[in-house]
């Protein structure tokens, strides 16, 4: 049987663990698939490259999730609601778009407990996850550097603050939803705002994975249970794999193989 080809599209993609995760699962579950990475500087070329490379499906990472949303012929209702797509599957020449980041994130934080959450950042990932968390009964407050990105959240009824008008109060969970710390040593908000919040919090999460960010280091200095974005990455990958392979494997068996990528 010819192999189906999958990829991650983004810029950069060299750091991505997705190829390892999916290839472990393809091999372990005996599915004829192969997953590679493709650096795509121009998101508007996504559709053209998808077909030129003969792909069956892709995951999409920073900064092309909105471009992926525009490139699809069909969107599932959640992807349409959040305006961002991270998983694309081809069926009979048409592209179907999904967002698996938010359910992946929800699953990753379930074990941490507490429903009052502060998001640092208001980008595409925050937009997708805030909606899912609210549906699951969480209260989400957003703190962001720029005011402009907060506007859609304010319109959707979330409590929003810029660094200038934020007054620290206790939260159960504090989440770095920015790319601060991904490639630099930046904190996602000024230390003077973060310290009193982390002092009172019950846990901290960073969506960045694979490195100790300054935010996670600060949270640990306050003795907080803290996790990076690895669980989110794993769980969004399990859901994407299920979409790529047409629902023929259980989430448990996909996870069992995929998580081997984190031992390498
Ligand atoms: P966007 O580009 O849509 O948004 C970026 C956000 O980060 C904005 O709110 C921006 O604020 C803020 N920001 C960027 N740099 C800084 C800084 N130095 N200080 C303070 N705020 C900053 O990005 P995404 O939402 O798509 O992605 C965010 C992060 O989530 C990325 O690191 C990505 O890798 C990670 N991610 C991880 C996943 C996982 O599986 N673990 C899945 C999906 C995403 P402003 O409005 O002021 O510019």
Coordinates of C-alpha atoms and ligand atoms in Angstrom, one line a residue:
X1 CA 0.0 0.0 0.0
X2 CA 1.5 3.4 -0.9
X3 CA 2.4 5.6 2.1
X4 CA 0.3 8.7 2.9
X5 CA 2.4 11.8 3.5
X6 CA 1.8 14.3 6.3
X7 CA 3.7 17.4 7.4
X8 CA 3.9 20.3 9.8
X9 CA 3.8 23.7 8.1
X10 CA 5.1 26.7 10.0
X11 CA 8.0 29.1 10.3
X12 CA 10.1 28.1 12.2
X13 CA 9.5 24.3 12.2
X14 CA 12.9 22.9 13.0
X15 CA 12.1 22.7 16.8
X16 CA 8.8 20.8 16.3
X17 CA 8.3 17.4 17.9
X18 CA 5.3 16.6 15.7
X19 CA 7.2 14.5 13.1
X20 CA 8.6 12.3 15.9
X21 CA 5.2 11.9 17.6
X22 CA 3.3 11.1 14.5
X23 CA 5.9 8.7 13.1
X24 CA 6.1 6.8 16.3
X25 CA 2.3 6.3 16.2
X26 CA 2.3 5.4 12.4
X27 CA 5.0 2.8 13.0
X28 CA 3.6 1.5 16.3
X29 CA 0.0 1.2 15.0
X30 CA 1.0 -0.2 11.6
X31 CA -0.5 2.7 9.6
X32 CA 1.1 3.4 6.2
X33 CA 1.9 7.0 6.9
X34 CA 5.0 9.2 7.0
X35 CA 5.2 12.7 8.6
X36 CA 7.8 15.4 7.7
X37 CA 8.4 19.1 8.4
X38 CA 8.1 21.9 5.9
X39 CA 9.2 25.5 6.6
X40 CA 6.6 27.7 4.9
X41 CA 7.6 31.4 5.1
X42 CA 4.4 32.6 3.2
X43 CA 1.1 31.3 4.7
X44 CA -0.8 32.4 1.6
X45 CA 1.0 29.6 -0.2
X46 CA -0.3 26.9 2.1
X47 CA -3.0 25.5 -0.1
X48 CA -0.7 25.5 -3.2
X49 CA 2.1 23.7 -1.3
X50 CA -0.3 21.2 0.3
X51 CA -1.3 19.9 -3.2
X52 CA 2.1 20.4 -4.8
X53 CA 3.7 18.1 -2.1
X54 CA 0.9 15.5 -2.5
X55 CA 0.0 15.6 1.2
X56 CA -2.9 13.8 2.9
X57 CA -2.9 16.1 6.0
X58 CA -0.9 18.8 7.8
X59 CA -0.6 20.4 11.2
X60 CA -0.1 24.1 11.1
X61 CA 1.9 26.1 13.6
X62 CA 3.0 29.7 14.2
X63 CA 2.4 32.0 12.3
X64 CA 0.0 30.4 9.8
X65 CA -3.1 29.2 11.8
X66 CA -5.2 32.1 10.4
X67 CA -3.9 31.5 6.9
X68 CA -4.8 27.8 7.3
X69 CA -8.3 28.8 8.3
X70 CA -8.7 30.8 5.0
X71 CA -7.2 28.0 2.9
X72 CA -9.8 25.3 3.8
X73 CA -12.9 24.4 1.9
X74 CA -14.7 23.1 5.0
X75 CA -14.3 24.0 8.6
X76 CA -15.6 22.2 11.7
X77 CA -17.8 24.4 13.9
X78 CA -15.2 25.0 16.5
X79 CA -12.5 26.1 14.0
X80 CA -15.0 28.4 12.4
X81 CA -15.8 29.9 15.9
X82 CA -12.2 30.6 16.8
X83 CA -10.9 31.6 13.3
X84 CA -7.8 29.4 13.5
X85 CA -6.9 26.0 12.1
X86 CA -4.1 23.8 13.2
X87 CA -5.0 20.5 11.5
X88 CA -6.0 20.1 7.8
X89 CA -7.1 16.9 6.2
X90 CA -7.6 16.3 2.5
X91 CA -10.6 14.3 1.4
X92 CA -11.5 13.9 -2.3
X93 CA -9.6 17.0 -3.3
X94 CA -11.1 19.2 -0.6
X95 CA -9.4 20.6 2.5
X96 CA -11.1 20.2 5.9
X97 CA -9.9 22.4 8.8
X98 CA -9.9 21.7 12.5
X99 CA -8.5 23.1 15.7
X100 CA -7.2 20.5 18.1
X101 CA -5.0 22.9 20.2
X102 CA -7.8 23.9 22.6
X103 CA -9.2 20.5 23.5
X104 CA -5.5 19.4 23.9
X105 CA -4.9 22.3 26.3
X106 CA -8.1 21.5 28.3
X107 CA -7.1 17.9 28.7
X108 CA -3.6 19.0 29.8
X109 CA -4.8 21.3 32.6
X110 CA -7.6 19.1 33.9
X111 CA -5.4 17.4 36.5
X112 CA -4.2 20.7 37.9
X113 CA -7.5 21.7 39.6
X114 CA -9.0 25.2 40.0
X115 CA -11.3 27.0 37.6
X116 CA -10.2 30.6 37.9
X117 CA -7.5 31.1 35.2
X118 CA -5.3 34.0 34.2
X119 CA -4.1 34.0 30.6
X120 CA -0.9 36.0 29.8
X121 CA -1.3 36.8 26.1
X122 CA -4.2 37.2 23.7
X123 CA -3.1 35.7 20.4
X124 CA -4.5 32.8 18.4
X125 CA -3.9 30.1 20.9
X126 CA -5.5 32.2 23.7
X127 CA -8.5 32.8 21.5
X128 CA -9.1 29.1 20.8
X129 CA -8.5 28.0 24.4
X130 CA -10.4 30.7 26.2
X131 CA -13.6 29.7 24.4
X132 CA -13.2 26.0 25.2
X133 CA -12.3 26.7 28.8
X134 CA -15.4 28.9 29.3
X135 CA -17.6 26.2 27.9
X136 CA -16.0 23.7 30.4
X137 CA -16.9 26.0 33.3
X138 CA -13.7 27.9 33.8
X139 CA -13.5 31.7 34.4
X140 CA -10.8 33.2 32.1
X141 CA -9.2 36.6 32.6
X142 CA -6.8 37.9 30.0
X143 CA -3.7 40.1 30.6
X144 CA -1.9 41.3 27.4
X145 CA 0.8 43.7 26.4
X146 CA -1.1 45.4 23.7
X147 CA -4.7 46.6 23.9
X148 CA -5.7 45.9 20.3
X149 CA -5.5 42.1 20.6
X150 CA -7.8 42.2 23.7
X151 CA -10.8 43.8 21.9
X152 CA -12.4 40.5 20.5
X153 CA -12.1 39.0 24.0
X154 CA -13.8 42.1 25.6
X155 CA -16.6 41.8 22.9
X156 CA -17.0 38.1 23.8
X157 CA -17.5 39.0 27.4
X158 CA -14.1 38.1 29.0
X159 CA -12.5 40.2 31.7
X160 CA -9.4 41.8 30.0
X161 CA -6.5 44.0 31.1
X162 CA -3.4 45.5 29.7
X163 CA -0.3 45.8 31.9
X164 CA -1.3 49.4 32.7
X165 CA -4.8 48.7 34.2
X166 CA -4.2 45.2 35.8
X167 CA -4.5 44.9 39.6
X168 CA -3.1 41.6 40.8
X169 CA -5.6 39.3 42.6
X170 CA -5.5 35.5 43.4
X171 CA -6.0 33.1 40.5
X172 CA -6.0 29.3 40.6
X173 CA -3.9 28.9 37.5
X174 CA -1.6 31.3 35.6
X175 CA -0.9 30.4 32.0
X176 CA 1.8 31.8 29.6
X177 CA -0.1 31.9 26.3
X178 CA 2.5 34.1 24.6
X179 CA 5.7 33.2 22.7
X180 CA 7.8 35.1 25.3
X181 CA 10.5 32.6 26.3
X182 CA 10.2 30.5 23.1
X183 CA 13.4 31.9 21.6
X184 CA 14.4 34.6 24.1
X185 CA 14.6 35.2 27.8
X186 CA 11.6 37.4 28.1
X187 CA 8.8 37.2 30.7
X188 CA 5.3 37.4 29.3
X189 CA 4.5 40.3 31.6
X190 CA 6.5 42.6 33.9
X191 CA 7.9 40.8 36.9
X192 CA 6.2 43.3 39.3
X193 CA 2.8 42.1 38.0
X194 CA 3.7 38.4 37.9
X195 CA 5.2 38.1 41.4
X196 CA 2.1 38.9 43.4
X197 CA -0.1 36.7 41.1
X198 CA 2.3 33.7 41.3
X199 CA 2.6 34.1 45.1
X200 CA -1.1 33.4 45.4
X201 CA -1.6 30.9 42.6
X202 CA -2.1 27.1 42.9
X203 CA -0.4 26.2 39.6
X204 CA 1.3 27.5 36.4
X205 CA 1.4 26.3 32.8
X206 CA 3.5 27.4 29.9
X207 CA 2.4 26.6 26.3
X208 CA 6.0 26.7 25.2
X209 CA 7.5 23.3 25.3
X210 CA 10.9 21.7 25.4
X211 CA 12.7 24.4 27.4
X212 CA 12.5 26.0 30.8
X213 CA 11.2 29.5 30.1
X214 CA 11.8 32.4 32.5
X215 CA 8.1 32.3 33.3
X216 CA 8.3 28.6 34.4
X217 CA 11.5 29.3 36.3
X218 CA 9.8 32.1 38.2
X219 CA 6.7 29.9 39.0
X220 CA 8.9 27.2 40.3
X221 CA 10.8 29.7 42.5
X222 CA 7.4 30.3 44.2
X223 CA 7.1 26.5 44.7
X224 CA 4.2 26.2 42.3
X225 CA 3.3 22.9 40.5
X226 CA 4.3 24.0 36.9
X227 CA 4.1 22.2 33.6
X228 CA 5.3 23.2 30.1
X229 CA 3.4 22.8 26.9
X230 CA 4.4 19.1 26.3
X231 CA 1.1 17.6 27.5
X232 CA -0.8 20.1 25.3
X233 CA 1.3 19.2 22.4
X234 CA 0.8 15.5 23.0
X235 CA -3.0 15.7 23.4
X236 CA -3.5 18.0 20.4
X237 CA -1.4 15.5 18.4
X238 CA -3.5 12.5 19.5
X239 CA -6.7 14.3 18.3
X240 CA -5.0 15.3 15.0
X241 CA -3.8 11.7 14.4
X242 CA -7.3 10.5 14.9
X243 CA -8.5 12.9 12.2
X244 CA -5.6 11.9 9.8
X245 CA -6.3 8.2 10.1
X246 CA -10.1 8.4 10.0
X247 CA -10.9 7.3 13.6
X248 CA -9.7 3.8 13.4
X249 CA -7.5 3.8 16.6
X250 CA -8.5 4.6 20.2
X251 CA -7.0 7.8 21.8
X252 CA -5.3 5.6 24.4
X253 CA -3.4 3.5 21.9
X254 CA -2.4 6.6 19.9
X255 CA -1.2 8.3 23.1
X256 CA 0.8 5.2 24.1
X257 CA 2.9 5.4 20.9
X258 CA 3.1 9.1 20.6
X259 CA 4.4 9.8 24.0
X260 CA 7.5 7.8 23.1
X261 CA 8.6 10.9 21.2
X262 CA 9.2 12.6 24.6
X263 CA 11.7 10.0 25.7
X264 CA 14.0 10.7 22.8
Ligands
LIG1 P1 0.2 34.8 18.4 O1 1.3 35.3 17.5 O2 -1.1 34.6 17.8 O3 0.1 35.7 19.7 C1 1.3 36.0 20.4 C2 0.9 36.6 21.8 O4 2.1 36.7 22.6 C3 0.3 38.0 21.8 O5 -0.6 38.1 22.8 C4 1.5 38.9 22.0 O6 1.2 40.1 22.6 C5 2.3 38.1 23.0 N1 3.7 38.3 23.1 C6 4.7 37.9 22.1 N2 5.9 38.2 22.6 C7 5.7 38.8 23.8 C8 6.6 39.3 24.8 N3 7.9 39.4 24.6 N4 6.1 39.8 25.9 C9 4.8 39.8 26.1 N5 3.9 39.3 25.3 C10 4.3 38.8 24.1 O7 0.8 33.4 18.9 P2 0.0 32.0 19.2 O8 -1.1 32.3 20.1 O9 -0.3 31.3 17.9 O10 1.1 31.1 20.0 C11 1.6 31.5 21.3 C12 2.5 30.4 21.8 O11 1.8 29.2 22.0 C13 3.7 30.1 20.9 O12 4.9 30.1 21.7 C14 3.4 28.7 20.4 O13 4.5 28.0 20.1 C15 2.6 28.1 21.6 N6 1.8 27.0 21.3 C16 2.0 25.8 21.9 C17 1.2 24.7 21.6 C18 1.5 23.3 22.3 O14 1.0 22.3 21.8 N7 2.3 23.3 23.3 C19 0.1 24.7 20.7 C20 -0.1 26.0 20.1 C21 0.7 27.1 20.4 P3 0.9 41.5 21.8 O15 -0.5 41.5 21.4 O16 1.3 42.6 22.7 O17 1.8 41.4 20.6

